[in-house]
Coordinates of C-alpha atoms in Angstrom, one line a residue:
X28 CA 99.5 91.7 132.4
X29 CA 99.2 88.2 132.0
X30 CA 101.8 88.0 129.3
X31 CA 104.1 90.1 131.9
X32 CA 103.8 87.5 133.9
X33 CA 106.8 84.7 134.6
X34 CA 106.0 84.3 139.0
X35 CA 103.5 81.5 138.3
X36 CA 106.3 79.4 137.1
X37 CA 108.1 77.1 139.5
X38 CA 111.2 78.3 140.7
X39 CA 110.6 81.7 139.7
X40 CA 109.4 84.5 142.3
X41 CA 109.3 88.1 142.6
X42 CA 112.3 89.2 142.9
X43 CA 113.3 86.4 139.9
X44 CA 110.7 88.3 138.0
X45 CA 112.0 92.1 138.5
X46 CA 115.0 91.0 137.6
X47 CA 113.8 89.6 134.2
X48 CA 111.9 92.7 133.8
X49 CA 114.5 94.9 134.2
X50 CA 116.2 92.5 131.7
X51 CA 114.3 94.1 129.0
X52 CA 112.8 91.1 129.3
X53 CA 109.1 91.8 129.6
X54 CA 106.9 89.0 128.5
X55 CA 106.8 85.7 127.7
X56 CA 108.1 86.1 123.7
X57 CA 111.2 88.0 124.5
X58 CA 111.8 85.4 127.2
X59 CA 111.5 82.7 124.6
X60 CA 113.2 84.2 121.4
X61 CA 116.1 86.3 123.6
X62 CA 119.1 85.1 124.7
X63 CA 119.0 83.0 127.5
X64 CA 117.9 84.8 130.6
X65 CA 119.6 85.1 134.2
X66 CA 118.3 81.5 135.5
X67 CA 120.0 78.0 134.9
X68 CA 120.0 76.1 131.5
X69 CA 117.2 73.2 132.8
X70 CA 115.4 75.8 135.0
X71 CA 115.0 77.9 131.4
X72 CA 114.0 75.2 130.1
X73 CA 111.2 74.3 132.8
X74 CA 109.9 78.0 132.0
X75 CA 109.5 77.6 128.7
X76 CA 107.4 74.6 128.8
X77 CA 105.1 76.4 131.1
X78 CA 105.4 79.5 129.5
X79 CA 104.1 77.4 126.1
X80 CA 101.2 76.2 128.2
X81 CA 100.3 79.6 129.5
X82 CA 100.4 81.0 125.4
X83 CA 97.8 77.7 125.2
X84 CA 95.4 78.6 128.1
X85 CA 95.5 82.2 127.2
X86 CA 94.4 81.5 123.7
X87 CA 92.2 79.5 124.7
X88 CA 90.4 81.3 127.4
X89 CA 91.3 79.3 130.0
X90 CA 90.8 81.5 132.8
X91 CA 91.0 78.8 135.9
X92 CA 94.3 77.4 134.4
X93 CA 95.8 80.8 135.4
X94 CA 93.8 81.0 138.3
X95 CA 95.3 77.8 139.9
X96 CA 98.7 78.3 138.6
X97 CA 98.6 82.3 140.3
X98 CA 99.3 82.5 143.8
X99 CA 96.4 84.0 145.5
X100 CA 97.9 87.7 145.7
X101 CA 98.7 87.6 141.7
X102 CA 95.6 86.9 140.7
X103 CA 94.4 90.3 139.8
X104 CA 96.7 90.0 137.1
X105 CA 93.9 88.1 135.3
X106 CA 91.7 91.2 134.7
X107 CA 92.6 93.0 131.6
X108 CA 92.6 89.3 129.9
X109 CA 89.3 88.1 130.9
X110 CA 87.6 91.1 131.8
X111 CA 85.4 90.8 129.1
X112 CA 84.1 87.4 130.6
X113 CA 83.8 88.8 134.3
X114 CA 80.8 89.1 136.2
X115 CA 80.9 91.5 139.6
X116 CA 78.1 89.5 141.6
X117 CA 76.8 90.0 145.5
X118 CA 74.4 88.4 147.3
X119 CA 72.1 89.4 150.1
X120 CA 71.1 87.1 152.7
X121 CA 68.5 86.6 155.4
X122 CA 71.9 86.0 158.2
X123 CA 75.6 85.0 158.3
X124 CA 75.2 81.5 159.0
X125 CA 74.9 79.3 155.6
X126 CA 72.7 76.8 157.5
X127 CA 70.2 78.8 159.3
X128 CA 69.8 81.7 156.2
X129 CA 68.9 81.8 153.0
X130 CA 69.9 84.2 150.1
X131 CA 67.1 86.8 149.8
X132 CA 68.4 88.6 146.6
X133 CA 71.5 88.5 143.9
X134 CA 73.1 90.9 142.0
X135 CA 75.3 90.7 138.5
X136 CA 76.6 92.8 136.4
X137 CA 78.8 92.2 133.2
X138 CA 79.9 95.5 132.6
X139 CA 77.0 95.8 129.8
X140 CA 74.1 94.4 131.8
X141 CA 72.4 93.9 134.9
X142 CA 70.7 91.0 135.9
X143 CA 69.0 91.0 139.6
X144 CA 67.5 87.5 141.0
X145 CA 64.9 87.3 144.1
X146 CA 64.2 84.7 146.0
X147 CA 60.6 83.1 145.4
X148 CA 60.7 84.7 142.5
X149 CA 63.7 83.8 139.6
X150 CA 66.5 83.0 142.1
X151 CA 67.5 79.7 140.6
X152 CA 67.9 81.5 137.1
X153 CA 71.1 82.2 138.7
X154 CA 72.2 78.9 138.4
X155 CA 72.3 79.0 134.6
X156 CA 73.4 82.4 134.0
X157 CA 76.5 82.3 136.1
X158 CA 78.2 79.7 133.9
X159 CA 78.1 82.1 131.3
X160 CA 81.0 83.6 132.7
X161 CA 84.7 82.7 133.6
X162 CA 85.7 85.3 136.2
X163 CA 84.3 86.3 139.3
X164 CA 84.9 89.7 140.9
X165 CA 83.7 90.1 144.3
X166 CA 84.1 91.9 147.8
X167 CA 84.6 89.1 150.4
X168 CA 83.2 86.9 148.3
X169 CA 85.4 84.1 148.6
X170 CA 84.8 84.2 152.6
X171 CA 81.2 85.0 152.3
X172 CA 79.2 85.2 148.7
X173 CA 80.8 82.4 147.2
X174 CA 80.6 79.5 150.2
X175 CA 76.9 80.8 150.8
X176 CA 76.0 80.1 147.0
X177 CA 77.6 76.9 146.4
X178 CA 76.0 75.2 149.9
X179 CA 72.6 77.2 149.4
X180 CA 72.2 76.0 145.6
X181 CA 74.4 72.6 146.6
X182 CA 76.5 73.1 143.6
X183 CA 80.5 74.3 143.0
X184 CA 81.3 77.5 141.1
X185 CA 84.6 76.4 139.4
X186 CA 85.6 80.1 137.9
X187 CA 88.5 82.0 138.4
X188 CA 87.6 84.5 141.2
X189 CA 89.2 88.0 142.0
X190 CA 88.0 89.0 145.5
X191 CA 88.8 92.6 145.7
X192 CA 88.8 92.5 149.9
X193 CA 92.3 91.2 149.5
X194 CA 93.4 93.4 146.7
X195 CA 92.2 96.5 147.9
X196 CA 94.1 95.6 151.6
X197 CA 97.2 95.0 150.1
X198 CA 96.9 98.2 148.7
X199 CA 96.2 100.0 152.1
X200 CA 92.7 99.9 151.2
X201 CA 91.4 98.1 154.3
X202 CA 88.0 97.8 156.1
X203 CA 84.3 97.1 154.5
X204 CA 83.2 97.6 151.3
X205 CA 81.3 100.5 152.2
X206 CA 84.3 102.6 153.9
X207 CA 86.7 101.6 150.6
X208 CA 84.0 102.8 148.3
X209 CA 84.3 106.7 150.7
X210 CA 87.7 106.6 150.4
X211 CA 87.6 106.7 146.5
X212 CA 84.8 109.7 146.8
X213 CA 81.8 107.0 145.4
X214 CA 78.8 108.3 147.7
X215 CA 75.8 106.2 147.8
X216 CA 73.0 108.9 148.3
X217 CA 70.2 108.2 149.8
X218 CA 71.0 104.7 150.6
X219 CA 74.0 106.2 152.6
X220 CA 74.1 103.9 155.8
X221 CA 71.9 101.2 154.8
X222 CA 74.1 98.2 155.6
X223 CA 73.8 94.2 155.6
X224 CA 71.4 94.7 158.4
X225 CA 69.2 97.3 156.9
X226 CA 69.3 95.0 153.8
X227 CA 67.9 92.2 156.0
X228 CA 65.0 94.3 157.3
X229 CA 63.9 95.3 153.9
X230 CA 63.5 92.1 153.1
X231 CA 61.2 91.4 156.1
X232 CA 59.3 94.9 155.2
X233 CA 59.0 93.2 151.8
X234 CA 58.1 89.6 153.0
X235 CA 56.0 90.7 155.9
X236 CA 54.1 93.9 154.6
X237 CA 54.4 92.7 150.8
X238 CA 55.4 95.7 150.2
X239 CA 57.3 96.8 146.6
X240 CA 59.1 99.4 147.7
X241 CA 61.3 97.7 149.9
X242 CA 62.2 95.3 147.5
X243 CA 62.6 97.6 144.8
X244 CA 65.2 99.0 147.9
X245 CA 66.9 96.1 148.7
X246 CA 67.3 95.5 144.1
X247 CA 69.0 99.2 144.2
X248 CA 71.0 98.7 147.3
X249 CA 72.2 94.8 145.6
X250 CA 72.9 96.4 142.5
X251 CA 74.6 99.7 143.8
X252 CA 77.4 96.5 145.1
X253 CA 78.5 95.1 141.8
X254 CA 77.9 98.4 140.0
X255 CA 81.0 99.6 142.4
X256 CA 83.3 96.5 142.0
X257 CA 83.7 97.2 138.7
X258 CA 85.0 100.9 139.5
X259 CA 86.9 99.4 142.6
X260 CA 88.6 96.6 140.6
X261 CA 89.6 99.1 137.5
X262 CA 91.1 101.1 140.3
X263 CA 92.7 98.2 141.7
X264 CA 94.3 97.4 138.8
X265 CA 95.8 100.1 137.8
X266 CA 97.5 101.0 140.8
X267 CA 99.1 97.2 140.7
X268 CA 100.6 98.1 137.5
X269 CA 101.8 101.4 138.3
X270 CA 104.7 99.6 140.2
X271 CA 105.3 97.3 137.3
X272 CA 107.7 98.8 134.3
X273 CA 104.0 98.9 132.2
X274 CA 102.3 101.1 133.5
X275 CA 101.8 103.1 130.6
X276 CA 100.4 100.0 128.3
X277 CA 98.4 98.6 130.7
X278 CA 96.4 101.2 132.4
X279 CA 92.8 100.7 132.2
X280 CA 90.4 103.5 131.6
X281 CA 87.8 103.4 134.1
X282 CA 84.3 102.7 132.6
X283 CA 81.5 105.2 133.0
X284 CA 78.9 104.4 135.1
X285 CA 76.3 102.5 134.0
X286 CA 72.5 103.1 133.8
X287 CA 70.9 101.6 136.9
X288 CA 67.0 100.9 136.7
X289 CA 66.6 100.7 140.0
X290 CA 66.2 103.1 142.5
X291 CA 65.8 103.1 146.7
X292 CA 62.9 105.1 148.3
X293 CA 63.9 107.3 150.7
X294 CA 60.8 107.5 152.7
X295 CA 60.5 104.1 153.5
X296 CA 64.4 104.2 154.2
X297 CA 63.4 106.8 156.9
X298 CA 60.3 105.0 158.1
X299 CA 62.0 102.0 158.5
X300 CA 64.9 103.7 160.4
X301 CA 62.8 105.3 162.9
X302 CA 61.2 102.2 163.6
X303 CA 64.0 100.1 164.1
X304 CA 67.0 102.8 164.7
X305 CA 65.4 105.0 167.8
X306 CA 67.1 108.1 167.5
X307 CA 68.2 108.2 164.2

């Protein structure tokens, strides 16, 4: 989509863009070896500069170069180019507030693995591995996952970063991640209601009680996050380009899902919610 792209020059917005579009002018060669298109001779000109850097960056793999040049709502655009340098990462925390909580566990996936880190355990191999990467894909992530990572580790993630929350809304997908992932028919089993709360409780079961199964729990719940954003943002993506003219060349088949080696255990999931949930 990237090379259908002309609204991260300056000067040229949406409705500049549909028009080149239905110009037969589609992407960035035809706008450089076709016949002048529907904007002034120096504003062409300006294009076409920009449009040489973006051929650069592209080649290149320059993921944030896009990223900063894409307003905020365009940046989903990104995916199909750099999904093969994405990672779909969540992070589960003792609390909301960065200063008084810590992250307890973090999940990533790559599309061909899954790496989990725990908190007295590897956490800091985080650190490492998420530089491998160029492209974030998150729920909320830039509100919540992101801020709480960089001030927790006191470091800056620089990447380009798709937060599906926003993409998913302007697609009248709206609410939690939980209550999108029901409305495209992904059920959760039996970790069906456990929440950021429950997650925070198995990691006290765990901490408290030293007890495996709840963090082997709190792994499956982390993991059953990113293993969704990569459905979610396939999704996503597709129905973007469905109102675009490619439709057809750019739909994504959605990846089967993985192989997850972790798994919840519904008894203590029970156990834990009659303790703490009287009543249910």
């Amino acid at each position: 989509m990237l090379e259908n792209t002309f609204c991260h020059i300056q000067g040229i917005g949406p409705r500049t863009e549909k028009r080149l579009w239905e110009a037969d002018i589609h992407n960035w060669h035809s706008f450089l070896n076709g016949h002048k298109p529907l904007i002034s001779q120096a504003a062409y000109h300006a294009a076409a500069r920009v449009i040489d850097e973006s051929m650069h960056a592209l080649a290149a793999g320059e993921a944030a170069w896009f990223y900063n040049k894409l307003k905020s709502g365009d940046h989903w655009r990104m995916f199909r180019n750099f999904k093969h340098r994405a990672a779909y990462i969540d992070i589960e925390t003792t609390g909301l507030e960065r200063d008084l909580s810590s992250i307890t566990t973090i999940a990533l996936y790559d599309g061909e693995k899954i790496l989990t880190y725990v908190n007295g355990n590897n956490l800091e191999c985080f650190i490492d591995d998420i530089f491998a990467y160029d492209l974030l894909v998150t729920y909320n992530g830039k509100s919540f996952d992101v801020p709480f990572i960089e001030s927790f580790f006191d470091i800056r993630l620089p990447h380009a970063h798709i937060d599906l929350r926003y993409v998913l809304n302007s697609l009248g997908f709206k609410g939690g991640l939980k209550s999108v992932e029901k409305r495209f028919g992904i059920s959760r089993n039996e970790l069906e209601g456990v929440d950021g709360y429950f997650a925070v409780l198995l990691w006290m079961e765990y901490q408290n009680r030293n007890d495996s199964r709840a963090l082997d729990t709190l792994i499956a719940y982390n993991v059953e996050d990113v293993v969704n954003l990569e459905f979610l943002m396939h999704h996503a993506y597709n129905l973007k380009v469905k109102d675009t003219p490619f439709k057809q060349d750019l739909t994504m088949t959605i990846p089967p899902r993985p192989d997850v080696p972790y798994a919840a255990d519904f008894g203590l999931v029970n156990e834990l919610r009659r303790r703490f949930f009287i009543g249910v």
